[in-house]
mmCIF file of C-alpha atoms and ligand atoms in Angstrom:
data_model
loop_
_atom_site.group_PDB
_atom_site.id
_atom_site.type_symbol
_atom_site.label_atom_id
_atom_site.label_comp_id
_atom_site.label_asym_id
_atom_site.label_seq_id
_atom_site.Cartn_x
_atom_site.Cartn_y
_atom_site.Cartn_z
ATOM 1 C CA MET K 1 104.947 169.316 98.763
ATOM 2 C CA THR K 2 105.830 166.255 100.872
ATOM 3 C CA THR K 3 107.241 163.145 99.347
ATOM 4 C CA GLN K 4 107.144 159.592 100.686
ATOM 5 C CA PRO K 5 110.490 158.495 102.141
ATOM 6 C CA PRO K 6 112.105 156.056 99.755
ATOM 7 C CA HIS K 7 111.756 152.362 100.590
ATOM 8 C CA GLN K 8 114.600 151.614 102.984
ATOM 9 C CA PRO K 9 116.941 149.275 101.126
ATOM 10 C CA GLN K 10 118.864 148.246 104.274
ATOM 11 C CA THR K 11 115.830 146.279 105.510
ATOM 12 C CA ALA K 12 116.068 143.634 102.803
ATOM 13 C CA PRO K 13 119.543 142.213 103.575
ATOM 14 C CA ARG K 14 118.716 142.180 107.310
ATOM 15 C CA THR K 15 115.507 140.278 106.615
ATOM 16 C CA GLN K 16 117.274 137.971 104.228
ATOM 17 C CA GLY K 17 119.979 137.224 106.782
ATOM 18 C CA TYR K 18 117.380 136.336 109.386
ATOM 19 C CA LEU K 19 115.424 134.138 106.987
ATOM 20 C CA SER K 20 118.636 132.389 105.931
ATOM 21 C CA GLU K 21 119.530 131.695 109.550
ATOM 22 C CA LEU K 22 116.142 130.055 110.030
ATOM 23 C CA PHE K 23 115.549 128.284 106.748
ATOM 24 C CA SER K 24 118.646 128.102 104.541
ATOM 25 C CA LEU K 25 119.709 124.617 103.476
ATOM 26 C CA GLU K 26 122.963 125.884 101.952
ATOM 27 C CA GLY K 27 125.698 123.278 102.399
ATOM 28 C CA ARG K 28 123.211 120.510 103.237
ATOM 29 C CA VAL K 29 122.765 117.304 101.263
ATOM 30 C CA ALA K 30 119.303 115.822 100.768
ATOM 31 C CA VAL K 31 118.114 112.484 99.408
ATOM 32 C CA VAL K 32 114.506 112.468 98.197
ATOM 33 C CA THR K 33 112.904 109.166 97.219
ATOM 34 C CA GLY K 34 110.092 109.571 94.726
ATOM 35 C CA GLY K 35 111.579 112.971 93.941
ATOM 36 C CA SER K 36 110.865 112.645 90.227
ATOM 37 C CA SER K 37 107.080 113.053 90.411
ATOM 38 C CA GLY K 38 104.214 114.723 92.237
ATOM 39 C CA ILE K 39 104.749 115.714 95.861
ATOM 40 C CA GLY K 40 108.328 114.407 95.940
ATOM 41 C CA ARG K 41 109.272 116.453 92.888
ATOM 42 C CA ALA K 42 107.855 119.631 94.440
ATOM 43 C CA ILE K 43 109.775 118.914 97.646
ATOM 44 C CA THR K 44 112.970 118.249 95.675
ATOM 45 C CA ARG K 45 112.580 121.576 93.907
ATOM 46 C CA ALA K 46 111.946 123.380 97.197
ATOM 47 C CA LEU K 47 114.925 121.870 99.029
ATOM 48 C CA ALA K 48 117.232 122.555 96.094
ATOM 49 C CA ARG K 49 116.060 126.151 95.757
ATOM 50 C CA ALA K 50 116.581 126.589 99.518
ATOM 51 C CA GLY K 51 120.236 125.638 98.965
ATOM 52 C CA ALA K 52 120.500 121.871 99.425
ATOM 53 C CA SER K 53 122.303 119.550 97.025
ATOM 54 C CA VAL K 54 119.612 117.013 96.239
ATOM 55 C CA VAL K 55 119.807 113.410 95.068
ATOM 56 C CA VAL K 56 116.567 112.146 93.576
ATOM 57 C CA VAL K 57 115.780 108.426 93.752
ATOM 58 C CA ALA K 58 113.122 106.628 91.686
ATOM 59 C CA ARG K 59 112.939 103.945 88.982
ATOM 60 C CA THR K 60 112.154 105.735 85.704
ATOM 61 C CA GLU K 61 115.082 107.550 84.135
ATOM 62 C CA ALA K 62 112.973 109.973 82.087
ATOM 63 C CA GLY K 63 111.382 111.523 85.189
ATOM 64 C CA LEU K 64 114.688 111.575 87.032
ATOM 65 C CA THR K 65 116.638 113.292 84.273
ATOM 66 C CA ALA K 66 113.834 115.801 83.646
ATOM 67 C CA THR K 67 113.805 116.744 87.340
ATOM 68 C CA VAL K 68 117.566 117.116 87.582
ATOM 69 C CA GLU K 69 117.805 119.057 84.306
ATOM 70 C CA GLU K 70 115.114 121.484 85.489
ATOM 71 C CA LEU K 71 117.027 122.117 88.712
ATOM 72 C CA THR K 72 120.491 122.434 87.241
ATOM 73 C CA ALA K 73 119.111 124.891 84.672
ATOM 74 C CA GLN K 74 118.100 127.048 87.661
ATOM 75 C CA GLY K 75 121.608 126.863 89.113
ATOM 76 C CA CYS K 76 120.724 124.236 91.737
ATOM 77 C CA ARG K 77 122.844 121.179 92.570
ATOM 78 C CA ALA K 78 121.045 117.921 91.840
ATOM 79 C CA ALA K 79 121.769 114.328 90.860
ATOM 80 C CA TRP K 80 119.714 111.202 90.310
ATOM 81 C CA VAL K 81 119.838 107.514 91.078
ATOM 82 C CA SER K 82 117.608 104.991 89.353
ATOM 83 C CA ALA K 83 116.720 102.230 91.791
ATOM 84 C CA ASP K 84 113.793 100.029 92.723
ATOM 85 C CA LEU K 85 112.903 100.530 96.378
ATOM 86 C CA SER K 86 110.588 97.525 96.451
ATOM 87 C CA THR K 87 113.403 95.131 97.383
ATOM 88 C CA ARG K 88 115.944 95.267 100.213
ATOM 89 C CA GLU K 89 118.765 94.898 97.714
ATOM 90 C CA GLY K 90 117.314 97.766 95.656
ATOM 91 C CA VAL K 91 117.192 100.013 98.723
ATOM 92 C CA ARG K 92 120.769 99.159 99.672
ATOM 93 C CA THR K 93 121.969 99.890 96.141
ATOM 94 C CA ALA K 94 120.012 103.152 96.083
ATOM 95 C CA ALA K 95 121.606 104.292 99.344
ATOM 96 C CA GLU K 96 125.136 103.445 98.253
ATOM 97 C CA ARG K 97 124.749 105.156 94.907
ATOM 98 C CA ALA K 98 123.009 108.188 96.436
ATOM 99 C CA VAL K 99 126.034 109.086 98.563
ATOM 100 C CA GLU K 100 128.348 109.006 95.546
ATOM 101 C CA ALA K 101 127.034 112.353 94.284
ATOM 102 C CA PHE K 102 127.395 114.715 97.260
ATOM 103 C CA GLY K 103 128.318 112.530 100.263
ATOM 104 C CA GLU K 104 126.244 111.417 103.256
ATOM 105 C CA PRO K 105 122.883 113.194 103.513
ATOM 106 C CA ASP K 106 121.742 115.583 106.231
ATOM 107 C CA ILE K 107 118.149 115.350 105.026
ATOM 108 C CA LEU K 108 116.180 112.252 103.994
ATOM 109 C CA VAL K 109 112.717 112.586 102.476
ATOM 110 C CA ASN K 110 110.732 109.395 101.890
ATOM 111 C CA SER K 111 108.114 110.325 99.312
ATOM 112 C CA ALA K 112 108.211 107.215 97.077
ATOM 113 C CA GLY K 113 104.935 105.408 97.537
ATOM 114 C CA ILE K 114 102.397 103.192 95.808
ATOM 115 C CA ASN K 115 98.647 102.840 96.273
ATOM 116 C CA LEU K 116 97.218 99.746 94.594
ATOM 117 C CA ARG K 117 93.660 99.911 96.036
ATOM 118 C CA PRO K 118 92.097 96.493 95.485
ATOM 119 C CA PRO K 119 88.942 95.992 97.554
ATOM 120 C CA MET K 120 89.791 94.282 100.864
ATOM 121 C CA ASP K 121 88.242 90.956 99.792
ATOM 122 C CA GLU K 122 90.591 90.869 96.789
ATOM 123 C CA LEU K 123 93.716 92.107 98.536
ATOM 124 C CA THR K 124 96.374 89.467 97.879
ATOM 125 C CA GLU K 125 99.553 88.789 99.800
ATOM 126 C CA ASP K 126 101.514 90.100 96.805
ATOM 127 C CA VAL K 127 99.779 93.484 96.986
ATOM 128 C CA TRP K 128 100.307 93.564 100.743
ATOM 129 C CA ASP K 129 104.031 92.754 100.385
ATOM 130 C CA ALA K 130 104.619 95.240 97.545
ATOM 131 C CA THR K 131 102.864 98.017 99.466
ATOM 132 C CA MET K 132 104.728 97.380 102.699
ATOM 133 C CA ALA K 133 108.065 97.122 100.869
ATOM 134 C CA VAL K 134 107.898 100.530 99.157
ATOM 135 C CA ASN K 135 105.799 102.508 101.640
ATOM 136 C CA LEU K 136 107.193 101.236 104.953
ATOM 137 C CA GLU K 137 110.223 98.992 104.621
ATOM 138 C CA ALA K 138 112.233 101.277 102.322
ATOM 139 C CA PRO K 139 111.805 104.266 104.705
ATOM 140 C CA PHE K 140 112.852 101.986 107.590
ATOM 141 C CA LEU K 141 115.944 100.691 105.776
ATOM 142 C CA LEU K 142 116.995 104.148 104.578
ATOM 143 C CA GLY K 143 116.546 105.436 108.119
ATOM 144 C CA GLN K 144 118.788 102.638 109.410
ATOM 145 C CA ARG K 145 121.370 103.489 106.770
ATOM 146 C CA PHE K 146 121.416 107.263 107.218
ATOM 147 C CA GLY K 147 119.953 108.036 110.686
ATOM 148 C CA PRO K 148 122.907 106.898 112.833
ATOM 149 C CA GLY K 149 125.364 108.909 110.700
ATOM 150 C CA MET K 150 123.203 112.023 111.009
ATOM 151 C CA ALA K 151 123.084 111.472 114.786
ATOM 152 C CA GLU K 152 126.858 111.089 114.942
ATOM 153 C CA ARG K 153 127.316 114.343 113.009
ATOM 154 C CA GLY K 154 124.735 116.064 115.265
ATOM 155 C CA TYR K 155 122.307 117.233 112.584
ATOM 156 C CA GLY K 156 119.664 115.464 110.591
ATOM 157 C CA ARG K 157 116.160 115.773 109.268
ATOM 158 C CA ILE K 158 114.026 112.793 108.296
ATOM 159 C CA LEU K 159 110.718 113.512 106.637
ATOM 160 C CA HIS K 160 108.129 110.928 105.627
ATOM 161 C CA ILE K 161 105.048 111.417 103.470
ATOM 162 C CA SER K 162 102.075 109.619 104.960
ATOM 163 C CA SER K 163 98.342 109.838 104.171
ATOM 164 C CA GLN K 164 94.921 110.569 105.647
ATOM 165 C CA GLN K 165 94.494 106.828 105.442
ATOM 166 C CA ALA K 166 96.923 106.386 108.325
ATOM 167 C CA HIS K 167 94.150 107.982 110.396
ATOM 168 C CA ARG K 168 90.872 107.012 108.765
ATOM 169 C CA ALA K 169 89.683 104.520 106.160
ATOM 170 C CA PHE K 170 88.417 105.759 102.795
ATOM 171 C CA VAL K 171 88.700 104.905 99.070
ATOM 172 C CA GLN K 172 89.787 101.348 99.875
ATOM 173 C CA SER K 173 92.613 101.989 102.297
ATOM 174 C CA GLY K 174 93.513 98.288 102.359
ATOM 175 C CA ALA K 175 97.243 97.696 102.704
ATOM 176 C CA TYR K 176 98.022 101.343 101.905
ATOM 177 C CA GLY K 177 96.419 102.743 105.063
ATOM 178 C CA ALA K 178 98.173 100.111 107.158
ATOM 179 C CA SER K 179 101.541 100.952 105.589
ATOM 180 C CA LYS K 180 101.054 104.664 106.248
ATOM 181 C CA GLY K 181 99.933 104.041 109.839
ATOM 182 C CA GLY K 182 103.159 102.104 110.297
ATOM 183 C CA LEU K 183 105.153 104.893 108.673
ATOM 184 C CA GLU K 184 103.885 107.466 111.176
ATOM 185 C CA ALA K 185 104.738 105.103 114.045
ATOM 186 C CA LEU K 186 108.186 104.591 112.493
ATOM 187 C CA ALA K 187 108.732 108.366 112.484
ATOM 188 C CA ARG K 188 107.975 108.481 116.210
ATOM 189 C CA SER K 189 110.379 105.595 116.916
ATOM 190 C CA GLN K 190 113.099 107.272 114.843
ATOM 191 C CA ALA K 191 112.430 110.546 116.645
ATOM 192 C CA GLU K 192 112.771 108.817 120.001
ATOM 193 C CA ALA K 193 116.078 107.258 118.942
ATOM 194 C CA TRP K 194 117.852 110.134 117.259
ATOM 195 C CA SER K 195 116.319 113.461 118.367
ATOM 196 C CA PRO K 196 118.616 113.732 121.410
ATOM 197 C CA ARG K 197 121.489 113.925 118.899
ATOM 198 C CA GLY K 198 120.000 116.569 116.618
ATOM 199 C CA VAL K 199 118.032 114.431 114.185
ATOM 200 C CA THR K 200 114.370 115.323 113.969
ATOM 201 C CA CYS K 201 111.925 112.902 112.319
ATOM 202 C CA ASN K 202 108.533 114.111 111.164
ATOM 203 C CA VAL K 203 105.706 113.309 108.777
ATOM 204 C CA LEU K 204 103.766 115.366 106.256
ATOM 205 C CA VAL K 205 100.187 114.159 105.804
ATOM 206 C CA PRO K 206 98.619 115.144 102.472
ATOM 207 C CA GLY K 207 94.924 115.310 101.741
ATOM 208 C CA PHE K 208 93.970 114.663 98.119
ATOM 209 C CA VAL K 209 96.615 115.907 95.682
ATOM 210 C CA MET K 210 96.222 115.466 91.931
ATOM 211 C CA THR K 211 99.341 113.523 90.950
ATOM 212 C CA PRO K 212 100.016 110.410 88.849
ATOM 213 C CA LEU K 213 99.469 108.346 92.039
ATOM 214 C CA ASN K 214 95.726 108.895 91.933
ATOM 215 C CA ALA K 215 95.242 109.351 88.191
ATOM 216 C CA ARG K 216 92.081 107.205 88.188
ATOM 217 C CA LEU K 217 90.382 109.184 90.956
ATOM 218 C CA SER K 218 91.599 112.500 89.468
ATOM 219 C CA SER K 219 89.855 111.727 86.184
ATOM 220 C CA ASP K 220 86.426 111.689 87.867
ATOM 221 C CA PRO K 221 85.358 115.366 88.134
ATOM 222 C CA GLU K 222 82.512 114.611 90.547
ATOM 223 C CA LYS K 223 84.782 112.788 92.982
ATOM 224 C CA VAL K 224 87.421 115.509 92.655
ATOM 225 C CA ALA K 225 84.830 118.201 93.444
ATOM 226 C CA ALA K 226 83.427 116.199 96.371
ATOM 227 C CA LEU K 227 86.909 115.856 97.870
ATOM 228 C CA ALA K 228 87.591 119.580 97.388
ATOM 229 C CA ALA K 229 84.318 120.349 99.178
ATOM 230 C CA ARG K 230 85.518 118.326 102.177
ATOM 231 C CA THR K 231 88.447 120.696 102.731
ATOM 232 C CA MET K 232 88.130 124.017 104.588
ATOM 233 C CA ILE K 233 90.136 125.918 101.987
ATOM 234 C CA GLY K 234 87.800 124.726 99.224
ATOM 235 C CA ARG K 235 90.245 123.087 96.847
ATOM 236 C CA ASN K 236 92.312 119.945 96.587
ATOM 237 C CA GLY K 237 96.045 119.990 97.229
ATOM 238 C CA LEU K 238 98.784 120.898 94.781
ATOM 239 C CA ALA K 239 102.230 119.363 94.932
ATOM 240 C CA ASP K 240 103.685 122.831 95.532
ATOM 241 C CA ASP K 241 101.628 123.140 98.725
ATOM 242 C CA PHE K 242 104.311 120.934 100.307
ATOM 243 C CA ALA K 243 107.259 123.202 99.490
ATOM 244 C CA GLY K 244 107.107 125.468 102.545
ATOM 245 C CA ALA K 245 106.414 122.727 105.077
ATOM 246 C CA ALA K 246 109.242 120.599 103.657
ATOM 247 C CA VAL K 247 111.800 123.420 103.760
ATOM 248 C CA PHE K 248 110.709 124.282 107.303
ATOM 249 C CA LEU K 249 110.990 120.694 108.545
ATOM 250 C CA ALA K 250 114.352 120.265 106.786
ATOM 251 C CA SER K 251 115.773 123.505 108.170
ATOM 252 C CA PRO K 252 117.346 124.660 111.446
ATOM 253 C CA ALA K 253 114.065 126.495 112.229
ATOM 254 C CA SER K 254 112.299 123.238 113.140
ATOM 255 C CA SER K 255 114.954 121.898 115.525
ATOM 256 C CA TYR K 256 112.461 121.523 118.429
ATOM 257 C CA ILE K 257 109.775 119.772 116.379
ATOM 258 C CA THR K 258 110.073 116.015 116.232
ATOM 259 C CA GLY K 259 107.889 112.910 116.080
ATOM 260 C CA GLN K 260 105.048 114.982 114.647
ATOM 261 C CA SER K 261 102.570 114.447 111.858
ATOM 262 C CA VAL K 262 101.850 117.742 110.122
ATOM 263 C CA PHE K 263 98.690 117.765 108.014
ATOM 264 C CA VAL K 264 99.087 119.678 104.743
ATOM 265 C CA ASP K 265 95.512 119.085 103.647
ATOM 266 C CA GLY K 266 93.560 122.342 103.455
ATOM 267 C CA GLY K 267 91.666 121.334 106.596
ATOM 268 C CA LEU K 268 90.336 118.051 105.173
ATOM 269 C CA SER K 269 91.204 116.143 108.330
ATOM 270 C CA VAL K 270 89.454 118.559 110.689
ATOM 271 C CA HIS K 271 86.275 119.151 108.692
HETATM 272 N N1 NAP Q 1 98.704 112.337 95.757
HETATM 273 C C1 NAP Q 1 98.002 112.220 96.853
HETATM 274 O O1 NAP Q 1 96.810 112.587 96.906
HETATM 275 C C2 NAP Q 1 98.604 111.630 98.075
HETATM 276 C C3 NAP Q 1 97.808 111.572 99.221
HETATM 277 C C4 NAP Q 1 98.321 111.032 100.367
HETATM 278 C C5 NAP Q 1 99.623 110.572 100.397
HETATM 279 N N2 NAP Q 1 100.390 110.629 99.282
HETATM 280 C C6 NAP Q 1 101.752 110.106 99.393
HETATM 281 O O2 NAP Q 1 102.665 111.056 98.887
HETATM 282 C C7 NAP Q 1 103.801 110.397 98.350
HETATM 283 C C8 NAP Q 1 104.048 110.919 96.951
HETATM 284 O O3 NAP Q 1 102.912 110.620 96.163
HETATM 285 P P1 NAP Q 1 102.616 111.342 94.787
HETATM 286 O O4 NAP Q 1 101.162 111.580 94.754
HETATM 287 O O5 NAP Q 1 103.571 112.441 94.607
HETATM 288 O O6 NAP Q 1 102.900 110.102 93.806
HETATM 289 P P2 NAP Q 1 103.560 110.002 92.362
HETATM 290 O O7 NAP Q 1 103.422 111.267 91.617
HETATM 291 O O8 NAP Q 1 103.001 108.732 91.810
HETATM 292 O O9 NAP Q 1 105.109 109.782 92.710
HETATM 293 C C9 NAP Q 1 105.555 108.593 93.274
HETATM 294 C C10 NAP Q 1 107.071 108.562 93.195
HETATM 295 O O10 NAP Q 1 107.548 107.352 93.810
HETATM 296 C C11 NAP Q 1 108.419 106.692 92.897
HETATM 297 N N3 NAP Q 1 108.335 105.243 93.129
HETATM 298 C C12 NAP Q 1 107.215 104.482 93.128
HETATM 299 N N4 NAP Q 1 107.537 103.203 93.317
HETATM 300 C C13 NAP Q 1 108.888 103.153 93.435
HETATM 301 C C14 NAP Q 1 109.816 102.096 93.610
HETATM 302 N N5 NAP Q 1 109.454 100.811 93.688
HETATM 303 N N6 NAP Q 1 111.136 102.397 93.688
HETATM 304 C C15 NAP Q 1 111.540 103.681 93.576
HETATM 305 N N7 NAP Q 1 110.704 104.716 93.417
HETATM 306 C C16 NAP Q 1 109.391 104.445 93.328
HETATM 307 C C17 NAP Q 1 107.910 107.111 91.520
HETATM 308 O O11 NAP Q 1 108.871 107.006 90.491
HETATM 309 P P3 NAP Q 1 109.000 105.712 89.544
HETATM 310 O O12 NAP Q 1 107.603 105.234 89.236
HETATM 311 O O13 NAP Q 1 109.758 106.188 88.366
HETATM 312 O O14 NAP Q 1 109.766 104.711 90.335
HETATM 313 C C18 NAP Q 1 107.584 108.586 91.775
HETATM 314 O O15 NAP Q 1 108.768 109.346 91.727
HETATM 315 C C19 NAP Q 1 103.500 108.901 98.397
HETATM 316 O O16 NAP Q 1 104.141 108.318 99.495
HETATM 317 C C20 NAP Q 1 101.997 108.851 98.575
HETATM 318 O O17 NAP Q 1 101.568 107.690 99.241
HETATM 319 C C21 NAP Q 1 99.908 111.156 98.111
#
């Protein structure tokens, strides 16, 4: 009687070593804005589980503490900073307090965002200013604060979360689409400035993801189904769909990818 050779145990450590070389974030420090909810929270979890020490920045303490407690319970290193990124002073305070936990970051993820959606005719200057401040100005200011240091140290990863509405108008893109269009252009400018010194700057572009950001739209089953039907995969996005792309773009494996917008949208944008 022949028996199957046992599964070769020496393969696993070799594979693990190779995967670590490519993707491990061990020893890296990450700052994730909006890391207490939705896409940002899934990215925070992914970076932390890949080895990074992560500082989560948002306003509401309950979401921040829940995120950090979840991660520390899994043996990850995480800390939080409560700050309002809608003012320049708030951004500056956030940055200064963020470095107190683990030092200067190697990875910056800008996921904090707002989408206020008034029809264009009713879009006030206040809505315009608030949208630009959180969605575009805060990523710019945090880039100015952390990008040069990353470049000086020779390694950095900046990752922005944009939107389909940077590329096409739908569901009242208003100021939001304009802010996200600017954000993608900002990523290219940052890439131009800092990539020669090891800092890559890229964008993840979601499709429709059911998070608190779009609670109103998510509560309409017909609209949700219609959006799912517009994807190629046949479903809307989940926050965890961003985990792999975020780890990849934060890791050594993506060192030759910069200035790019990567669509994590189930094919929505190409259907
Ligand atoms: N969900 C989607 O379908 C979708 C589609 C395209 C793009 N996006 C983009 O993906 C990113 C994440 O969205 P999400 O769906 O994950 O949204 P979410 O669940 O609403 O999370 C937004 C995060 O940003 C934080 N935030 C908002 N305003 C802030 C401020 N002034 N200062 C500091 N933090 C602030 C929130 O925390 P606090 O409220 O506690 O401050 C929260 O942590 C956003 O940039 C969004 O534009 C989402």
